CSV table of C-alpha atoms in Angstrom, one decimal:
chain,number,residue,atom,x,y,z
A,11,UNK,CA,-32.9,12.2,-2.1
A,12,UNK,CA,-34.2,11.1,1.0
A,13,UNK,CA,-32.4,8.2,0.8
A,14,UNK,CA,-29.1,9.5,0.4
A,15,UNK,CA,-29.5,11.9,3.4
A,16,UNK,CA,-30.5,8.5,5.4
A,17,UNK,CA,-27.4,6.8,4.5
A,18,UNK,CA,-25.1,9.6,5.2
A,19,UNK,CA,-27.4,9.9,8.8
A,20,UNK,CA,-26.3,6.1,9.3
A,21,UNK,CA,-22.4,6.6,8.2
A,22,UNK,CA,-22.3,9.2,10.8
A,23,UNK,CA,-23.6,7.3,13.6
A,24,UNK,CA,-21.2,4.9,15.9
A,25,UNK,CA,-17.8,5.3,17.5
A,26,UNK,CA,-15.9,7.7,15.0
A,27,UNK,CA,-12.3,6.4,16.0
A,28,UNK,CA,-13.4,2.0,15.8
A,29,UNK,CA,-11.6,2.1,12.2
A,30,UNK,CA,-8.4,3.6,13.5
A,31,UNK,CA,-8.4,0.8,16.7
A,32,UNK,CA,-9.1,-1.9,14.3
A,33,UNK,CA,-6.7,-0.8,11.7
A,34,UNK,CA,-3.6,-0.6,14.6
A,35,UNK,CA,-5.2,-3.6,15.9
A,36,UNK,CA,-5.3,-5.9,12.8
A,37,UNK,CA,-3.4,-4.7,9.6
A,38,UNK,CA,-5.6,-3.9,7.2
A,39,UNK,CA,-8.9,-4.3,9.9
A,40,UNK,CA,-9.7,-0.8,9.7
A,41,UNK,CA,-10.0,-0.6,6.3
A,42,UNK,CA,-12.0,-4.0,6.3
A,43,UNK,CA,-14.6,-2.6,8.3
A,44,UNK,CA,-15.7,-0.1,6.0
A,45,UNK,CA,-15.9,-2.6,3.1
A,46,UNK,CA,-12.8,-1.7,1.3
A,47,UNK,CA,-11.8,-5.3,1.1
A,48,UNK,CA,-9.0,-4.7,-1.7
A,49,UNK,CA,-7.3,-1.9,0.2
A,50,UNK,CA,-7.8,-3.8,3.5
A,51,UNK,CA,-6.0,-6.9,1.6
A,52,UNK,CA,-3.1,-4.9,0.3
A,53,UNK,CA,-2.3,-3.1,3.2
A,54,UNK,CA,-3.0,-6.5,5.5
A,55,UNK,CA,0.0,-8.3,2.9
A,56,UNK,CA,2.1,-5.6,2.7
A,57,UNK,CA,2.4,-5.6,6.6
A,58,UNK,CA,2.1,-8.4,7.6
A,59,UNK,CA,4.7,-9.5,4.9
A,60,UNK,CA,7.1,-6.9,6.3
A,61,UNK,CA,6.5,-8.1,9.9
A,62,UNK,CA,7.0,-11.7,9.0
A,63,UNK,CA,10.2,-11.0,6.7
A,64,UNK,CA,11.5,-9.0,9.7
A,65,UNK,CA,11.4,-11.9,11.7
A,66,UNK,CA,13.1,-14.3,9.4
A,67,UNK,CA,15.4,-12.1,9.3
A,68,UNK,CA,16.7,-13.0,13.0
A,69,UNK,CA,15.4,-9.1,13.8
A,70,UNK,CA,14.9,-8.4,17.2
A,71,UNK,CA,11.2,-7.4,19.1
A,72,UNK,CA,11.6,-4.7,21.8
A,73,UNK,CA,10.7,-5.3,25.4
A,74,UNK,CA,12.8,-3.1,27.6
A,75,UNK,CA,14.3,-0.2,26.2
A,76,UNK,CA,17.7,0.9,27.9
A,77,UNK,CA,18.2,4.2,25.9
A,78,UNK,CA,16.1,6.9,23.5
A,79,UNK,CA,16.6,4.9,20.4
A,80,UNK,CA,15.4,1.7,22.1
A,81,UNK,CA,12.0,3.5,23.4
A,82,UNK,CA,11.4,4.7,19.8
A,83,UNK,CA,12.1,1.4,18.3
A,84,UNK,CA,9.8,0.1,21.1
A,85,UNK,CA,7.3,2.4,19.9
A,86,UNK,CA,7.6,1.9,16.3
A,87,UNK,CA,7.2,-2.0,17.0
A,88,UNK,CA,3.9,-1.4,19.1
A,89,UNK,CA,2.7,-0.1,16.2
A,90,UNK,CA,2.4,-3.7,15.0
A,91,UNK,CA,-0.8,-4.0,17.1
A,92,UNK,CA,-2.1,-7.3,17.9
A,93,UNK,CA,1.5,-8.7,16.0
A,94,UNK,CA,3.7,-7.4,18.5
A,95,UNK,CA,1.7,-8.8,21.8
A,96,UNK,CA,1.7,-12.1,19.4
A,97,UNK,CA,5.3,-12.3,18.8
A,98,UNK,CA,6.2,-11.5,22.5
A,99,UNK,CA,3.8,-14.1,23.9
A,100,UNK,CA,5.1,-17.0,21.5
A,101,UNK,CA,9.1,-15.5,22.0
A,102,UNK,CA,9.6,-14.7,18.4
A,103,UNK,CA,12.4,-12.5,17.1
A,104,UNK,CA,16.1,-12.5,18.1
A,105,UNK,CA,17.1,-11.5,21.6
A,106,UNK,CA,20.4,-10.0,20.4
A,107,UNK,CA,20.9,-8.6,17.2
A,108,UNK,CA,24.2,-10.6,15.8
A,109,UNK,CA,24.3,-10.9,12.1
A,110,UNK,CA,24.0,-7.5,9.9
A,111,UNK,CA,20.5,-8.9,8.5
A,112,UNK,CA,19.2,-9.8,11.6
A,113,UNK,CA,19.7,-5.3,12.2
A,114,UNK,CA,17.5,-5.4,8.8
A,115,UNK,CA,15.3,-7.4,10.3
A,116,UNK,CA,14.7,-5.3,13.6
A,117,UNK,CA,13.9,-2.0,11.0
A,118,UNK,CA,11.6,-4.1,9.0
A,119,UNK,CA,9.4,-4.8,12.0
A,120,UNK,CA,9.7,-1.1,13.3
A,121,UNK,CA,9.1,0.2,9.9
A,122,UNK,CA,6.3,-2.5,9.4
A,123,UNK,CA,4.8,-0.7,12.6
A,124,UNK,CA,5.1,2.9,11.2
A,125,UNK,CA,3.2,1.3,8.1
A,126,UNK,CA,0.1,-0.1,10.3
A,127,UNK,CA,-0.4,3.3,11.8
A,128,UNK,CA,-0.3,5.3,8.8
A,129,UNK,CA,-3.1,2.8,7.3
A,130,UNK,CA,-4.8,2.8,10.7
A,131,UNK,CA,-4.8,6.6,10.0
A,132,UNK,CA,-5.7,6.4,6.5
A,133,UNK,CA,-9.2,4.3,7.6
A,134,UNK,CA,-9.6,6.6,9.9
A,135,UNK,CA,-9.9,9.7,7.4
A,136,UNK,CA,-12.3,7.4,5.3
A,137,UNK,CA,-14.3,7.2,8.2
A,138,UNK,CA,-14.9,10.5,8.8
A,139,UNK,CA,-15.0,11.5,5.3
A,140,UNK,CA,-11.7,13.4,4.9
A,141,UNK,CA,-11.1,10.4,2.1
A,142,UNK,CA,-12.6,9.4,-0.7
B,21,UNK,CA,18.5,-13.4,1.9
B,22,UNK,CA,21.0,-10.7,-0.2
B,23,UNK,CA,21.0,-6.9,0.6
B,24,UNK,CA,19.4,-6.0,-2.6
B,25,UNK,CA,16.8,-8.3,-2.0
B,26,UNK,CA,15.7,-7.2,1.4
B,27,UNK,CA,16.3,-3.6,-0.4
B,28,UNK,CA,13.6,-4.9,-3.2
B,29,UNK,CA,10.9,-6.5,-0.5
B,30,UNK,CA,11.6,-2.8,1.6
B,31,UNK,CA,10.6,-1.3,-1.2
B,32,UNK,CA,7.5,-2.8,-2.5
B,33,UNK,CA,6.1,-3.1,1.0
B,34,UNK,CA,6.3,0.4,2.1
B,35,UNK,CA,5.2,1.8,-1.7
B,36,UNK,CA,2.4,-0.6,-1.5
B,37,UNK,CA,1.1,1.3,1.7
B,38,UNK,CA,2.3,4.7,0.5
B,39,UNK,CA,0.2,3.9,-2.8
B,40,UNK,CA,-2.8,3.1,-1.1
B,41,UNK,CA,-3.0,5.7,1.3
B,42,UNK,CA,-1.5,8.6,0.1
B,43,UNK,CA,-3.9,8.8,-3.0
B,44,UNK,CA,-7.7,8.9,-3.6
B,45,UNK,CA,-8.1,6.6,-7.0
B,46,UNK,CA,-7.3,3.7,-7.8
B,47,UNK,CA,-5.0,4.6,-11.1
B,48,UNK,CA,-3.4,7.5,-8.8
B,49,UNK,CA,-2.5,5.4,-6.2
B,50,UNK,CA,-1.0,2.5,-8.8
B,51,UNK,CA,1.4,5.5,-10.1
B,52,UNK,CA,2.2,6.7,-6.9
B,53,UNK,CA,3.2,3.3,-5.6
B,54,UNK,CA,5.3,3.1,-8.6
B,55,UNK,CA,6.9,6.0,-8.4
B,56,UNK,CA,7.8,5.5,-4.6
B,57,UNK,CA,9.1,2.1,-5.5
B,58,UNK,CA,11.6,3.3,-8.3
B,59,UNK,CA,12.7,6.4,-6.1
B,60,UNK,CA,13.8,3.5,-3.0
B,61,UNK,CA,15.2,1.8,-5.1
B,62,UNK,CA,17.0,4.2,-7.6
B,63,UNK,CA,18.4,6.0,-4.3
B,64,UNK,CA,19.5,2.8,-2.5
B,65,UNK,CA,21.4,2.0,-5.8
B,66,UNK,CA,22.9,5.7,-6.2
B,67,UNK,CA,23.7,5.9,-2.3
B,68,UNK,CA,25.9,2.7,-2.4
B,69,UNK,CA,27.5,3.4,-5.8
B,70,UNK,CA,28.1,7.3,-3.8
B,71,UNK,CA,29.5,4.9,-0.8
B,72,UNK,CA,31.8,2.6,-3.0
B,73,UNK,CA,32.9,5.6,-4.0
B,74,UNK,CA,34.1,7.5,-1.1
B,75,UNK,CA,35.5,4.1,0.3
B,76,UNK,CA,37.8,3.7,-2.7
């Protein structure tokens, strides 16, 4: 008894939102951090997977948005995290979109984006005990 | 890379994710992932059968 209302004392302590930085940070690193390693994997191949396929894909990372869809594609891509500032620092992805896969391509990274946050989210939630 | 294919690797991505957070256990989340996969794909293949279609 007393040792269940310890562990539940040490759950609570610490920064409440490091799961939800470390999840849009690192696919998957949110869930990692509280010891669901086969969630973490899943959700760290699934985007990661969509990310990469989005690039092989000749799809196109946004830098400098010239209208409204632009800035939410540039918004949906810097949900990527740590991927985004990776692919922009090495040059990856297309600069103009020229093949109808390469426009694929571009919604698989902003949809692989929408994915990291929503599992960024979801660790979140298991952090503060909203999820089982 | 074909259009279906890139329609299949959408799909299994995103109900992967879906799966996992969306449910609590691990059997819900398995049928949950399933059943999003089998809805983008069963829509994806109704939509462009809808589009051949209209285009005929």
């Amino acid at each position: 008894m007393a040792t269940e209302e310890k562990k539940d004392v040490a759950t609570e302590q610490g920064f409440v939102y490091l799961p939800l930085i470390a999840g849009w940070l690192v696919p998957g690193g949110g869930h990692f951090l509280l010891r669901k390693w086969g969630r973490g994997a899943l959700l760290a191949a699934s985007i990661l997977g969509m990310f990469v396929t989005g690039l092989a894909m000749q799809g196109k990372l946004h830098s400098n948005p010239h209208d409204i869809l632009d800035i939410l594609s540039l918004v949906g891509d810097l949900g990527n995290g740590l991927l985004y500032f990776i692919g922009r620092l090495l040059g990856l992805g297309a600069d103009q979109v020229q093949t109808t896969v390469g426009d694929y391509g571009t919604r698989f990274i902003v949809v692989a984006g929408l994915l990291n946050v929503i599992a960024a989210v979801d660790a979140h939630n298991l952090r503060t005990g909203r999820k089982s | 890379m074909t259009h279906f294919a890139a329609v299949l690797l959408f799909a299994l991505f995103a109900s992967t994710v879906f799966g996992i957070t969306m449910r609590e256990t691990p059997r819900r989340m398995v049928r949950y992932g399933i059943y999003c996969f089998v809805l983008f794909v069963g829509a994806a293949i109704v939509l462009s059968w809808v589009m051949y279609c209209i285009a005929r």
